[in-house]
Amino acid sequence: MRPANEALIVIDVQNDFCPGGALAVAGGDTIIAPINALIPDYQVRVLTQDWHPAGHSSFASSHPGKAPFSLTDMPYGPQVLWPDHCLQGSDGAAFHPGLRSDRADLVIRKGFRPGIDSYSAFFENDHKTPTGLEGYLRTRGVDTVVLVGLATDFCVNFSAVDAATLGFRTRVIESLCAAIDLDGSLDAAREGMRKAGVTLDA
Ligand code: VGL
Ligand code: ZN
């Protein structure tokens, strides 16, 4: 059993990020059994769920003439435009049925504001608007977080950098993550996480 000051945060293990989904990550489903095996060891267990309204500003379909996986400028900075994914209440937004989501203490939903994306479990992409997770963890006495899930180079990366910047001891278990890897985004994410003080474990 892990100590009570340590939380497991499982990022976005949802159907749309698994093979067959709208924004499938290669190997996204292979991490589920080992994540399930880890969950009982933790006394604090958080799942995140990407949760977008129809017409969300991160969807390429909301920007006429823009292709999925292209970049656009948003008021808060550059934003990758994605295929429509994780629509609130859809099968694609549901946790993968293999994930033991019933074991979670807390589910944090993010990306529900139409005009702003939210990769991180802690802050939306303006790096200012909080999700509330910091307060939840601190009031439960957590000072150490372990992150796994999807995708390594986007939501896991942003969550890990924010956690470390907020002062949590932060570890990412890379073998329990899978990456989108858009134009070298995985290497850039690894470098950014290391710089922020995140421990990258195999
Ligand atoms: C994610 C792209 C768009 C992720 C979420 O979970 O990494 N990536 N929305
Ligand atoms: Zn999303």
Tab-separated table of C-alpha atoms and ligand atoms in Angstrom:
chain	number	residue	atom	x	y	z
A	1	MET	CA	0.000	0.000	0.000
A	2	ARG	CA	1.295	3.453	-0.947
A	3	PRO	CA	1.321	6.150	1.771
A	4	ALA	CA	-1.691	8.463	2.236
A	5	ASN	CA	0.195	11.535	0.964
A	6	GLU	CA	0.539	9.983	-2.501
A	7	ALA	CA	-2.165	10.132	-5.210
A	8	LEU	CA	-2.547	8.136	-8.408
A	9	ILE	CA	-3.931	10.312	-11.215
A	10	VAL	CA	-5.192	8.410	-14.261
A	11	ILE	CA	-5.477	10.761	-17.222
A	12	ASP	CA	-8.206	10.415	-19.892
A	13	VAL	CA	-8.443	6.616	-20.336
A	14	GLN	CA	-11.557	7.104	-22.473
A	15	ASN	CA	-12.885	5.279	-25.531
A	16	ASP	CA	-12.085	8.113	-27.938
A	17	PHE	CA	-8.368	7.908	-27.052
A	18	CYS	CA	-8.261	4.121	-27.494
A	19	PRO	CA	-8.074	2.169	-30.768
A	20	GLY	CA	-11.345	2.652	-32.678
A	21	GLY	CA	-11.968	6.037	-31.040
A	22	ALA	CA	-12.198	9.500	-32.618
A	23	LEU	CA	-8.684	10.511	-31.495
A	24	ALA	CA	-7.131	7.098	-31.060
A	25	VAL	CA	-3.712	6.847	-29.460
A	26	ALA	CA	-1.700	3.830	-30.659
A	27	GLY	CA	-1.537	1.289	-27.848
A	28	GLY	CA	-3.940	3.320	-25.727
A	29	ASP	CA	-5.750	0.208	-24.552
A	30	THR	CA	-2.626	-1.792	-23.657
A	31	ILE	CA	-2.000	0.319	-20.546
A	32	ILE	CA	-5.379	-0.451	-18.989
A	33	ALA	CA	-4.651	-3.822	-17.327
A	34	PRO	CA	-1.436	-2.615	-15.655
A	35	ILE	CA	-3.170	0.594	-14.497
A	36	ASN	CA	-5.947	-1.519	-12.963
A	37	ALA	CA	-3.302	-3.544	-11.161
A	38	LEU	CA	-1.853	-0.353	-9.666
A	39	ILE	CA	-5.104	1.242	-8.451
A	40	PRO	CA	-5.564	-0.875	-5.275
A	41	ASP	CA	-2.110	0.200	-4.031
A	42	TYR	CA	-3.177	3.855	-3.736
A	43	GLN	CA	-5.223	5.488	-0.991
A	44	VAL	CA	-6.013	8.528	-3.165
A	45	ARG	CA	-7.276	7.779	-6.695
A	46	VAL	CA	-8.272	10.387	-9.239
A	47	LEU	CA	-9.462	9.902	-12.808
A	48	THR	CA	-9.713	12.692	-15.360
A	49	GLN	CA	-12.241	12.790	-18.165
A	50	ASP	CA	-11.966	15.006	-21.252
A	51	TRP	CA	-15.516	16.382	-21.566
A	52	HIS	CA	-16.304	18.722	-24.460
A	53	PRO	CA	-19.589	20.342	-25.514
A	54	ALA	CA	-20.599	20.102	-29.198
A	55	GLY	CA	-18.876	22.805	-31.240
A	56	HIS	CA	-15.948	23.059	-28.804
A	57	SER	CA	-13.270	25.554	-29.893
A	58	SER	CA	-10.565	22.836	-29.874
A	59	PHE	CA	-12.378	20.979	-32.683
A	60	ALA	CA	-11.148	21.612	-36.244
A	61	SER	CA	-14.816	21.352	-37.295
A	62	SER	CA	-15.472	24.607	-35.394
A	63	HIS	CA	-12.947	26.473	-37.598
A	64	PRO	CA	-14.026	26.506	-41.263
A	65	GLY	CA	-11.152	25.607	-43.603
A	66	LYS	CA	-8.945	24.234	-40.807
A	67	ALA	CA	-7.826	20.603	-40.885
A	68	PRO	CA	-7.560	18.315	-37.865
A	69	PHE	CA	-4.060	18.377	-36.341
A	70	SER	CA	-3.341	21.895	-37.677
A	71	LEU	CA	-2.529	24.809	-35.366
A	72	THR	CA	-4.524	27.940	-34.681
A	73	ASP	CA	-4.045	30.987	-32.469
A	74	MET	CA	-6.407	31.304	-29.549
A	75	PRO	CA	-6.515	34.293	-27.154
A	76	TYR	CA	-4.534	32.150	-24.670
A	77	GLY	CA	-1.890	30.989	-27.215
A	78	PRO	CA	-1.405	28.376	-29.948
A	79	GLN	CA	-3.867	25.492	-29.972
A	80	VAL	CA	-3.812	22.221	-31.918
A	81	LEU	CA	-7.169	21.606	-33.616
A	82	TRP	CA	-8.457	18.092	-33.031
A	83	PRO	CA	-11.045	15.835	-34.596
A	84	ASP	CA	-14.339	16.048	-32.653
A	85	HIS	CA	-13.808	13.859	-29.566
A	86	CYS	CA	-15.069	13.199	-26.031
A	87	LEU	CA	-18.464	14.791	-26.549
A	88	GLN	CA	-20.249	15.109	-23.213
A	89	GLY	CA	-22.365	12.015	-22.577
A	90	SER	CA	-21.176	10.128	-25.665
A	91	ASP	CA	-19.712	6.604	-25.759
A	92	GLY	CA	-16.435	8.152	-26.874
A	93	ALA	CA	-16.266	10.231	-23.701
A	94	ALA	CA	-16.972	7.233	-21.454
A	95	PHE	CA	-14.100	5.591	-19.628
A	96	HIS	CA	-12.824	2.510	-21.445
A	97	PRO	CA	-15.011	-0.341	-20.132
A	98	GLY	CA	-11.888	-2.254	-19.114
A	99	LEU	CA	-10.742	0.482	-16.719
A	100	ARG	CA	-11.767	-0.038	-13.081
A	101	SER	CA	-13.299	3.444	-12.937
A	102	ASP	CA	-15.514	2.311	-10.047
A	103	ARG	CA	-12.400	2.351	-7.845
A	104	ALA	CA	-11.904	6.120	-8.274
A	105	ASP	CA	-12.383	8.566	-5.379
A	106	LEU	CA	-12.789	11.551	-7.690
A	107	VAL	CA	-13.473	12.176	-11.365
A	108	ILE	CA	-12.258	15.544	-12.654
A	109	ARG	CA	-13.920	16.646	-15.882
A	110	LYS	CA	-12.141	19.204	-18.040
A	111	GLY	CA	-12.528	20.966	-21.370
A	112	PHE	CA	-16.198	21.755	-20.721
A	113	ARG	CA	-15.892	25.505	-21.377
A	114	PRO	CA	-16.698	26.104	-25.069
A	115	GLY	CA	-13.970	28.690	-25.684
A	116	ILE	CA	-10.951	27.118	-24.001
A	117	ASP	CA	-9.274	23.727	-24.091
A	118	SER	CA	-7.950	22.014	-20.988
A	119	TYR	CA	-5.182	19.459	-21.329
A	120	SER	CA	-4.059	19.663	-17.721
A	121	ALA	CA	-5.906	18.166	-14.783
A	122	PHE	CA	-5.010	21.336	-12.813
A	123	PHE	CA	-5.438	24.351	-15.126
A	124	GLU	CA	-7.089	25.036	-18.449
A	125	ASN	CA	-4.897	25.972	-21.408
A	126	ASP	CA	-4.727	29.626	-20.302
A	127	HIS	CA	-2.618	28.233	-17.399
A	128	LYS	CA	-4.841	30.290	-15.048
A	129	THR	CA	-8.346	28.832	-14.785
A	130	PRO	CA	-8.217	26.109	-12.099
A	131	THR	CA	-10.067	22.792	-12.257
A	132	GLY	CA	-10.173	22.496	-8.460
A	133	LEU	CA	-7.893	19.438	-8.327
A	134	GLU	CA	-5.114	21.262	-6.462
A	135	GLY	CA	-7.467	22.096	-3.589
A	136	TYR	CA	-8.842	18.545	-3.491
A	137	LEU	CA	-5.384	17.016	-3.258
A	138	ARG	CA	-4.057	19.487	-0.678
A	139	THR	CA	-7.092	19.144	1.583
A	140	ARG	CA	-6.592	15.365	1.494
A	141	GLY	CA	-2.959	15.848	2.553
A	142	VAL	CA	-1.425	14.841	-0.770
A	143	ASP	CA	2.037	16.177	-1.634
A	144	THR	CA	3.103	13.525	-4.163
A	145	VAL	CA	1.390	12.544	-7.419
A	146	VAL	CA	1.939	9.664	-9.827
A	147	LEU	CA	0.547	10.138	-13.329
A	148	VAL	CA	-0.415	7.541	-15.935
A	149	GLY	CA	-2.766	7.540	-18.936
A	150	LEU	CA	-3.346	9.340	-22.231
A	151	ALA	CA	-1.796	11.049	-23.966
A	152	THR	CA	1.826	11.252	-22.750
A	153	ASP	CA	2.626	14.339	-24.821
A	154	PHE	CA	-0.583	16.309	-24.203
A	155	CYS	CA	-2.769	15.763	-21.165
A	156	VAL	CA	-0.260	13.741	-19.113
A	157	ASN	CA	2.504	16.224	-19.972
A	158	PHE	CA	0.486	19.358	-19.126
A	159	SER	CA	-0.806	17.768	-15.915
A	160	ALA	CA	2.666	16.687	-14.799
A	161	VAL	CA	4.278	20.077	-15.502
A	162	ASP	CA	1.499	21.875	-13.610
A	163	ALA	CA	1.714	19.446	-10.673
A	164	ALA	CA	5.477	19.931	-10.378
A	165	THR	CA	5.150	23.719	-10.754
A	166	LEU	CA	2.537	23.727	-7.965
A	167	GLY	CA	5.080	21.986	-5.734
A	168	PHE	CA	3.827	18.403	-5.784
A	169	ARG	CA	6.522	15.731	-6.010
A	170	THR	CA	5.591	14.396	-9.457
A	171	ARG	CA	6.300	11.112	-11.195
A	172	VAL	CA	5.143	9.892	-14.625
A	173	ILE	CA	5.266	6.156	-15.340
A	174	GLU	CA	5.946	6.184	-19.078
A	175	SER	CA	5.156	2.508	-19.681
A	176	LEU	CA	1.617	3.217	-18.405
A	177	CYS	CA	1.138	6.090	-20.856
A	178	ALA	CA	0.813	6.249	-24.655
A	179	ALA	CA	1.576	9.210	-26.925
A	180	ILE	CA	-0.009	10.957	-29.911
A	181	ASP	CA	3.479	12.145	-31.037
A	182	LEU	CA	2.597	14.970	-33.404
A	183	ASP	CA	5.729	16.500	-35.044
A	184	GLY	CA	8.134	15.577	-32.249
A	185	SER	CA	5.690	16.452	-29.493
A	186	LEU	CA	6.741	13.444	-27.412
A	187	ASP	CA	10.425	14.457	-27.252
A	188	ALA	CA	9.450	18.063	-26.495
A	189	ALA	CA	7.098	16.885	-23.753
A	190	ARG	CA	9.768	14.702	-22.159
A	191	GLU	CA	12.211	17.611	-22.130
A	192	GLY	CA	9.616	20.011	-20.716
A	193	MET	CA	8.622	17.583	-17.971
A	194	ARG	CA	12.241	16.979	-16.953
A	195	LYS	CA	12.906	20.737	-16.872
A	196	ALA	CA	9.885	21.234	-14.620
A	197	GLY	CA	11.312	18.670	-12.191
A	198	VAL	CA	9.070	15.736	-13.107
A	199	THR	CA	10.598	12.272	-12.565
A	200	LEU	CA	10.128	10.108	-15.660
A	201	ASP	CA	10.054	6.417	-14.739
A	202	ALA	CA	10.089	3.576	-17.226
B	1	VGL	C1	-6.061	15.089	-25.207
B	1	VGL	C2	-5.980	16.126	-27.243
B	1	VGL	C3	-7.220	16.682	-27.046
B	1	VGL	C4	-5.386	14.181	-24.226
B	1	VGL	C5	-7.306	15.645	-24.977
B	1	VGL	O1	-6.091	13.552	-23.399
B	1	VGL	O2	-4.148	14.079	-24.271
B	1	VGL	N1	-5.407	15.347	-26.337
B	1	VGL	N2	-7.881	16.439	-25.910
B	2	ZN	ZN	-9.893	17.135	-25.764
